[in-house]
Coordinates of C-alpha atoms and ligand atoms in Angstrom, one line a residue:
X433 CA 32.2 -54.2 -140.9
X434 CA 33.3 -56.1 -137.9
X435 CA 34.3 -53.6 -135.1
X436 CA 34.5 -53.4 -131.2
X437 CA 38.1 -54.3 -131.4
X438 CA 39.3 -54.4 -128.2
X439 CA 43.1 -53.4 -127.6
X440 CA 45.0 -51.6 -124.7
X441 CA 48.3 -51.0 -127.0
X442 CA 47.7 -47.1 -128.7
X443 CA 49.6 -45.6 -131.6
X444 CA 50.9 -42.4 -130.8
X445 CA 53.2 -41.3 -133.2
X446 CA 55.0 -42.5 -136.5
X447 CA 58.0 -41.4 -138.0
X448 CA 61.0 -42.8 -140.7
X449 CA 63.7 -41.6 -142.3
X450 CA 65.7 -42.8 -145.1
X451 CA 69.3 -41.6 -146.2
X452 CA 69.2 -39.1 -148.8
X453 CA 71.7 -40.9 -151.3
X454 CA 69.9 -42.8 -154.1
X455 CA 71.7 -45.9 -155.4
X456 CA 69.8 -46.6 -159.7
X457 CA 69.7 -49.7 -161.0
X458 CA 71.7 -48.4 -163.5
X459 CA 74.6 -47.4 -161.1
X460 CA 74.5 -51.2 -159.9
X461 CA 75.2 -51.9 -163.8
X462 CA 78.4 -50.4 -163.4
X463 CA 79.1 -53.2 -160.4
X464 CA 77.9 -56.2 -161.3
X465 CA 76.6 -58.0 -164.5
X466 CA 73.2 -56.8 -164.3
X467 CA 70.5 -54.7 -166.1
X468 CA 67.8 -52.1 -165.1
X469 CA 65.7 -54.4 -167.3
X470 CA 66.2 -57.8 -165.1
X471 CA 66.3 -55.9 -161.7
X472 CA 63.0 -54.0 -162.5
X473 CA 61.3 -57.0 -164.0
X474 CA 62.2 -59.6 -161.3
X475 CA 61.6 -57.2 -158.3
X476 CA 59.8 -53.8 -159.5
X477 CA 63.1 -52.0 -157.7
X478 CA 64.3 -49.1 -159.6
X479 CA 66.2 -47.2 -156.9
X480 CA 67.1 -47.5 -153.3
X481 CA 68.7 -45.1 -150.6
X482 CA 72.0 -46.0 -149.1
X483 CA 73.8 -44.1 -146.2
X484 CA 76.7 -42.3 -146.4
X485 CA 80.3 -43.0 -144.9
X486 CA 80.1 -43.1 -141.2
X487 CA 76.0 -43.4 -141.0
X488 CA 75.1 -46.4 -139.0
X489 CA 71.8 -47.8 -137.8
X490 CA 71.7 -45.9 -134.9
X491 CA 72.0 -42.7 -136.9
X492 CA 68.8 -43.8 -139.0
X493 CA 67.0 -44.8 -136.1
X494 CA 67.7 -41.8 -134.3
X495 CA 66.1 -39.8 -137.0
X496 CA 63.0 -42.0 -137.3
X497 CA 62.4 -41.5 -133.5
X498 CA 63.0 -37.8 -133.2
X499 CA 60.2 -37.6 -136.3
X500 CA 57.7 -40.3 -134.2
X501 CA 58.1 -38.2 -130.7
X502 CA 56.9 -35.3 -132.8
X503 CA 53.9 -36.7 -133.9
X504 CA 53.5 -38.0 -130.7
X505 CA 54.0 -34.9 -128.9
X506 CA 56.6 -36.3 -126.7
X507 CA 59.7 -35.8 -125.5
X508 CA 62.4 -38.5 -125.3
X509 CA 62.4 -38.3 -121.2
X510 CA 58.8 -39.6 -121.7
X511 CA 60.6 -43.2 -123.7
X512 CA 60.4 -45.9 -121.0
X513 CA 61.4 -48.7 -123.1
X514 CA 63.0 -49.0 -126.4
X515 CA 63.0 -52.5 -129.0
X516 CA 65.1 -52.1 -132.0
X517 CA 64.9 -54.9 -134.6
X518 CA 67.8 -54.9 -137.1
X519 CA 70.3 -57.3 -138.4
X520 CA 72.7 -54.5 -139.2
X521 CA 73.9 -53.5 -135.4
X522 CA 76.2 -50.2 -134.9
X523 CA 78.4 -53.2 -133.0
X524 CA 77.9 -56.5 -131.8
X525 CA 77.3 -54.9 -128.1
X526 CA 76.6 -53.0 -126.7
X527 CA 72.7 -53.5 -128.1
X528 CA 72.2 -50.3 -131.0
X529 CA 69.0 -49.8 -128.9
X530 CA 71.4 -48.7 -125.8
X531 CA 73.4 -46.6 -128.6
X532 CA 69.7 -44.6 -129.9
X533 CA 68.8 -43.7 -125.9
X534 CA 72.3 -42.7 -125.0
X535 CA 71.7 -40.5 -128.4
X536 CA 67.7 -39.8 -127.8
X537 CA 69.0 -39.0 -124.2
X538 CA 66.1 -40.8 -123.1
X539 CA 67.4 -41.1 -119.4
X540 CA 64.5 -42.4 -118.0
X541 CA 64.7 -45.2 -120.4
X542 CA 64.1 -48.4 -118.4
X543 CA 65.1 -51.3 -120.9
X544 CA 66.6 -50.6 -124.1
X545 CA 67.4 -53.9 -125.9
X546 CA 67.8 -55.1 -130.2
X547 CA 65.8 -57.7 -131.5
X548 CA 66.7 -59.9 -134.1
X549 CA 63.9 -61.1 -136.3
X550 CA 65.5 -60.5 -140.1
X551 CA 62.7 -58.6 -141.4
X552 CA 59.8 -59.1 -138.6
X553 CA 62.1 -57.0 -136.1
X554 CA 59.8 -54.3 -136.3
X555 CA 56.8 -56.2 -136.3
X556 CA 58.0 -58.4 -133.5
X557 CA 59.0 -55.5 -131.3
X558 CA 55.5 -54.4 -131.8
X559 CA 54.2 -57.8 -130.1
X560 CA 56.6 -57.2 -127.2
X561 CA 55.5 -53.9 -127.2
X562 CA 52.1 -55.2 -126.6
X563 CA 52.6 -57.4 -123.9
X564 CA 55.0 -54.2 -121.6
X565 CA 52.0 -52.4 -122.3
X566 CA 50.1 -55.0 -120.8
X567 CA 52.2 -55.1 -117.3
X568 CA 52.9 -51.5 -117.0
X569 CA 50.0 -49.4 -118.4
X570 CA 52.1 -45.8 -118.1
X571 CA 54.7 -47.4 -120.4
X572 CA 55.9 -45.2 -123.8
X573 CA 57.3 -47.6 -125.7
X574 CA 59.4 -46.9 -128.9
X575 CA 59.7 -49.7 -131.2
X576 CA 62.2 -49.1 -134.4
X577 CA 62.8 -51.3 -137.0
X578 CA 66.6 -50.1 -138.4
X579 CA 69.1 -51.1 -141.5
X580 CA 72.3 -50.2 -142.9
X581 CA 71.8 -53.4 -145.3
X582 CA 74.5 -51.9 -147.5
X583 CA 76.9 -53.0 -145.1
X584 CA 76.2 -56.2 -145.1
X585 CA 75.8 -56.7 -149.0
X586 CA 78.6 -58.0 -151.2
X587 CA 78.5 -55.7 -154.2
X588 CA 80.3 -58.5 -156.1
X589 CA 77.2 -61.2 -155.5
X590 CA 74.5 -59.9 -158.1
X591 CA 71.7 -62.4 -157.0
X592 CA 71.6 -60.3 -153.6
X593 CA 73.1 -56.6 -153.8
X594 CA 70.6 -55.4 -156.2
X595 CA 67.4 -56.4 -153.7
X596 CA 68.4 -54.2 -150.6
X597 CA 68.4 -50.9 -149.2
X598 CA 69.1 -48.5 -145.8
X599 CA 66.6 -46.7 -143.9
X600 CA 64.3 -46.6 -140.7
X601 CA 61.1 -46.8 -139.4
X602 CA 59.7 -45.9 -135.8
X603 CA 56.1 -46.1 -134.1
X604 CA 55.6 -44.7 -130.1
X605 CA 53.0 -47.4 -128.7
X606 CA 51.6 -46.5 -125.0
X607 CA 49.2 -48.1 -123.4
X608 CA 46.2 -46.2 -121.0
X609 CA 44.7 -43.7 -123.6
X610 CA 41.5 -43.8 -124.1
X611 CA 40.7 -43.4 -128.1
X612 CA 43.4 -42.8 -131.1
X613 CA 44.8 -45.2 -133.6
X614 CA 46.0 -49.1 -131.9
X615 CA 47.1 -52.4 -132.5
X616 CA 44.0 -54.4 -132.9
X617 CA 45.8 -57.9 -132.5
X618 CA 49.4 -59.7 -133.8
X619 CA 50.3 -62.9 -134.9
X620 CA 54.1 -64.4 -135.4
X621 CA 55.6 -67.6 -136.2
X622 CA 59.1 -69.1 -136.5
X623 CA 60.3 -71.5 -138.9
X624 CA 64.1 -72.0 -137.8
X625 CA 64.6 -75.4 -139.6
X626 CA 64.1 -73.1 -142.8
X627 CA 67.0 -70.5 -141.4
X628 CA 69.2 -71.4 -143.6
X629 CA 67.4 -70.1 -146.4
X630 CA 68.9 -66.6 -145.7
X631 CA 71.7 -66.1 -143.7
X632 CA 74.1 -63.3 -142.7
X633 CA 77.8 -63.4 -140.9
X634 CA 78.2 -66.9 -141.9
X635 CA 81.7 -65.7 -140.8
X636 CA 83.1 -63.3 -137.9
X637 CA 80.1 -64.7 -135.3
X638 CA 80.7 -67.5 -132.4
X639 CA 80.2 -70.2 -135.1
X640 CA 83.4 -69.0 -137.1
X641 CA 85.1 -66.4 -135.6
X642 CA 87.3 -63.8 -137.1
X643 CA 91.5 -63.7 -136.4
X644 CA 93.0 -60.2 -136.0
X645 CA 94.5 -59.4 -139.1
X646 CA 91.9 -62.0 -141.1
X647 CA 90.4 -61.1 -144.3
X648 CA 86.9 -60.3 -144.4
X649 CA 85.0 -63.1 -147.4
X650 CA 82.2 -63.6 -148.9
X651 CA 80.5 -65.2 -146.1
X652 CA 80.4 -62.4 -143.6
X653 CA 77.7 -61.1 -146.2
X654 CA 74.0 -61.9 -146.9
X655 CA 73.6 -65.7 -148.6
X656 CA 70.2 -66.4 -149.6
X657 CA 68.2 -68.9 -151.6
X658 CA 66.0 -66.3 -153.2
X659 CA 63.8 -69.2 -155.5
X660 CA 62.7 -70.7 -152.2
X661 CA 62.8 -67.6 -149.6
X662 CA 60.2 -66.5 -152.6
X663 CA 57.7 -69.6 -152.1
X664 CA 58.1 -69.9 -148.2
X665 CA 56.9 -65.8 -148.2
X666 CA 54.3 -66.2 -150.1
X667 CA 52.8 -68.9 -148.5
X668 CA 53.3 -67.7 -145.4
X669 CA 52.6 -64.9 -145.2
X670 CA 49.1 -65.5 -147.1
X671 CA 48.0 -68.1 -144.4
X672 CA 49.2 -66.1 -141.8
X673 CA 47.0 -63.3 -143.3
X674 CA 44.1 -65.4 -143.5
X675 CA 44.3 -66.5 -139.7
X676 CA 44.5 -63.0 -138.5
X677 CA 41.2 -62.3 -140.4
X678 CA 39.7 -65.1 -139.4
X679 CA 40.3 -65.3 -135.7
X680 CA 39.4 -61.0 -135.8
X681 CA 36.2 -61.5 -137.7
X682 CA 37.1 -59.7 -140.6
X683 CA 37.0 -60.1 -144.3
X684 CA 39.8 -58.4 -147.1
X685 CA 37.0 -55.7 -148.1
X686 CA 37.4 -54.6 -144.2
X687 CA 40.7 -54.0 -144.2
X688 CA 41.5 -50.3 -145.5
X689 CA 44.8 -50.3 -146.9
X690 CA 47.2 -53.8 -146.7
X691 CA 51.2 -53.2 -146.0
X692 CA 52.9 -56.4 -146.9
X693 CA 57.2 -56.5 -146.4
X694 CA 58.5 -54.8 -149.4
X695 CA 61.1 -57.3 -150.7
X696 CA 59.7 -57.7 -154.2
X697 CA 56.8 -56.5 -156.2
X698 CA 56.7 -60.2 -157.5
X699 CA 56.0 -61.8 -153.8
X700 CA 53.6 -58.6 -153.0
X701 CA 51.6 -59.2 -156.2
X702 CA 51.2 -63.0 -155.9
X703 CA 50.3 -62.3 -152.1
X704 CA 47.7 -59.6 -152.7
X705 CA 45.8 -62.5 -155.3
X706 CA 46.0 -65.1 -152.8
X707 CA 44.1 -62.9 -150.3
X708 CA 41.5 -61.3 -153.7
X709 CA 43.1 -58.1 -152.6
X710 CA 42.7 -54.9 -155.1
X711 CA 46.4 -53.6 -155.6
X712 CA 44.4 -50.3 -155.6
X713 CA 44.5 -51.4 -151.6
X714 CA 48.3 -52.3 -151.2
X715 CA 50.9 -50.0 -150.3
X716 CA 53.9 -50.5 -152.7
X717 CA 56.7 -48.8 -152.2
X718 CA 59.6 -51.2 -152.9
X719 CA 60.3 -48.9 -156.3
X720 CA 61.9 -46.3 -154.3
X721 CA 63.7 -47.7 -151.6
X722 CA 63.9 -52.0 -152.4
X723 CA 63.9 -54.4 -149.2
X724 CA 64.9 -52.5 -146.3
X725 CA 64.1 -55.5 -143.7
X726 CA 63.4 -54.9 -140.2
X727 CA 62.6 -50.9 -141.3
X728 CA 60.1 -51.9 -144.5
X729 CA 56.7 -51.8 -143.1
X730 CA 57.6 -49.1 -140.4
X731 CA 58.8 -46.8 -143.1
X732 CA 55.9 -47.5 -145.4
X733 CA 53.5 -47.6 -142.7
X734 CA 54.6 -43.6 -141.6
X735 CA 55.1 -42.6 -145.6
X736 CA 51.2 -44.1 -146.2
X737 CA 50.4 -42.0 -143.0
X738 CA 51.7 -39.4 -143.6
X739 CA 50.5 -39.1 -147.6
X740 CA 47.0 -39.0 -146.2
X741 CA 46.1 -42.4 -147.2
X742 CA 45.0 -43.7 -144.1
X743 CA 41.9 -42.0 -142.3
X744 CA 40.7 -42.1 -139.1
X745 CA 38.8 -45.7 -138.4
X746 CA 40.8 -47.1 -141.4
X747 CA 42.0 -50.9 -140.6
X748 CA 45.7 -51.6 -141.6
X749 CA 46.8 -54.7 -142.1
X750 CA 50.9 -55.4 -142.3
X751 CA 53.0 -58.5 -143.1
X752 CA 56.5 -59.5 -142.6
X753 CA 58.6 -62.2 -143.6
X754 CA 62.1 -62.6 -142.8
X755 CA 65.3 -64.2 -141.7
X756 CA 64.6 -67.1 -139.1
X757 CA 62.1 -67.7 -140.9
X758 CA 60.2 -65.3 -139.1
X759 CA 56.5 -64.4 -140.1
X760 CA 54.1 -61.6 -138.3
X761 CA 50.7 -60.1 -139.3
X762 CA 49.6 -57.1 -137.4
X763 CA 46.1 -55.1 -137.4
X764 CA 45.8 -51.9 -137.0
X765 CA 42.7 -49.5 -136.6
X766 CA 43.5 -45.7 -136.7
Ligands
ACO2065 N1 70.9 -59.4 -162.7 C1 70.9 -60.3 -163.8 N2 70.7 -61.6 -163.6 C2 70.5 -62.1 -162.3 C3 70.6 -61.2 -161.2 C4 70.8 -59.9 -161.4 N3 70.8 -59.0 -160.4 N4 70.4 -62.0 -160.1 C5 70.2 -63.3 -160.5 N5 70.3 -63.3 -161.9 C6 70.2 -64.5 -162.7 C7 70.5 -65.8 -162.0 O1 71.9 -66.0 -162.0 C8 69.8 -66.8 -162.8 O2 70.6 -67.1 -164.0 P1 70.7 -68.6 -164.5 O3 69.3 -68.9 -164.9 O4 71.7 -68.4 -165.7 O5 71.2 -69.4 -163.4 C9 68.6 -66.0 -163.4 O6 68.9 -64.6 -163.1 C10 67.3 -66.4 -162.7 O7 67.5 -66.5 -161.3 P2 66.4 -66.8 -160.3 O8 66.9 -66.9 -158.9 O9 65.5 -67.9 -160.7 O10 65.5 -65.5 -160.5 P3 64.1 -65.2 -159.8 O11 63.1 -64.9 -160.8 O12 63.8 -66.2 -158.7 O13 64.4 -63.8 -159.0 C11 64.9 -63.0 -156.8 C12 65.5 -63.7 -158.1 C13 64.6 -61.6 -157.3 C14 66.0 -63.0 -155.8 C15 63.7 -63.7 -156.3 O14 63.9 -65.1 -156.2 C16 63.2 -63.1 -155.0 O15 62.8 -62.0 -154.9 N6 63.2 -63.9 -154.0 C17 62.8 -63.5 -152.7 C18 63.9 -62.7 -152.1 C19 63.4 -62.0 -150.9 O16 62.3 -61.5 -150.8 N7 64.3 -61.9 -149.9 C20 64.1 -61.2 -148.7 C21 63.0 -61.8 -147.9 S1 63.5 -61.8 -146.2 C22 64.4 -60.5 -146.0 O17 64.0 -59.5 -146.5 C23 65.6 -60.5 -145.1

């Protein structure tokens, strides 16, 4: 096995938390014109959590962090920075990231700002993360990948309600420690002449915005093109795979356990053949909770973790795809 991976970017704790209500397939049947049968075959979803009245992203996230300071035997005074991808914001500003310190009361919080990457966030924040760790080696940085996608799905539009879910996903990353589980190396790429594949708030941003006393439509929810999102994931997120290898030395039979973007069992089947990948090797979790974008491979990352089924010198290898287009691989070694 290739090793002597160099990084200066250390994992020090992991947490997620998704809401406890579970939304069935067969309570969506009662909304639109759907069937367990389609939704299970086309996407291997059977359930997915949503939050209750009142519960916003900052709420999820706030959860997810508390759980990843644990493992990380922190304390949130110890947070320097925090980067929160999401396309489901508390508001529009201030930033939700601003909202999770004031609630963390991380007061020694220097920079506290949202990304959004659609469903790289997380994986995006870790590349920042990566470079502050770079310029200031003291730095705890907690990066959170957060969704309340229910609120921004029409339950009338079946081609799009049945895919998504709520929940969030958190990982501490500090630099200047001398062994424990780190980011190996990252790769991302943007394809924004393909944005309009997916897009979100069509109505109510700059672009088109809402009058006081305007009726919310059927644009201010998520519009996607799910036959070609489909192909352009795939694709991509193979030959970014295959680069990341590559350029680290490493084969598919190094890499311990693969974490692709949970959006559909379909795309994460097709993917694992393109890189001759055992499914034994992929973590699936897409049944249980369906695509929760920016907080899928944080939350599966810290649910594989914390099942047992990574191991210390394990590699990790995640994948995200997601609104932009945006596309990331990450390795990690534990
Ligand atoms: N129940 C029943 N029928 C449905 C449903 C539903 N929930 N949704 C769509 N259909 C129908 C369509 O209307 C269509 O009917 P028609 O043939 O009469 O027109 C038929 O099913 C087939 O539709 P397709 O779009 O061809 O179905 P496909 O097999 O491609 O599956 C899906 C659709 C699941 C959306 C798939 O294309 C997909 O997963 N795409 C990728 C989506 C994705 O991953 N998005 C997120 C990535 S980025 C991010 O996470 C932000």
């Amino acid at each position: 096995m290739a090793r002597n991976l160099r990084s200066n970017s250390y994992i020090r704790g992991l947490g997620y938390y998704v809401p406890e209500e579970v939304l069935t397939n067969s309570a969506l049947e009662q909304m639109v014109d759907t069937s367990d049968e389609w939704i299970v075959t086309r996407t291997g979803i059977k359930e997915r959590r949503i939050v209750k009245k009142g519960q916003s992203c900052s709420d999820l996230a706030y959860v997810a962090s508390m759980k990843a300071l644990e493992q990380a035997h922190l304390d949130p005074l110890d947070i320097t920075h925090i980067i929160l991808g999401t396309f489901t914001p508390d508001v529009c500003a201030p930033a939700t990231a601003c909202i999770l310190q004031a609630k963390l009361g991380a007061t020694d919080c220097q920079m506290a700002i949202d990304i959004a990457a659609g469903c790289s966030g997380f994986t995006y924040g870790l590349e920042l993360a990566r470079g502050l760790v770079k310029v200031n080696p003291h730095a705890n940085i907690l990066v959170v990948g957060s969704e309340v996608c229910s609120s921004r799905m029409n339950f009338n539009d079946r081609n799009t309600c049945v895919l998504f879910g709520d929940g969030a996903g958190a990982m501490i990353v500090s630099g200047e420690l001398d062994n424990g589980p780190k980011i190996i190396d990252i790769l991302v790429k943007t394809n924004g002449e393909l944005g309009h594949l997916l897009q979100v708030g069509l109505e109510g941003g700059s672009l088109e915005p809402f009058k006081v006393g305007q009726r919310v439509t059927e644009k201010y929810f998520i519009h996607m093109n799910g036959r070609e999102v489909f192909k352009h994931a795939v694709r991509g997120m193979a030959d970014m795979n295959w680069e990341i290898l590559k350029k680290n030395g490493l084969l598919p039979d190094d890499i311990s356990l693969f974490i692709p973007h949970q959006a559909n069992y379909r795309i994460i089947e097709a993917l694992a053949r393109k890189l001759d990948f055992p499914l034994e090797r992929v973590y699936v979790n897409v049944h249980k909770y369906g695509n929760t974008s920016a907080a899928s491979v944080a939350i599966a990352l810290s649910e594989a973790y914390n099942l047992g089924n990574i191991k210390s010198g394990d590699l990790v290898l995640l994948s995200t795809f997601g609104a932009g287009l945006t596309l990331a691989s990450v390795i990690l070694e534990f």
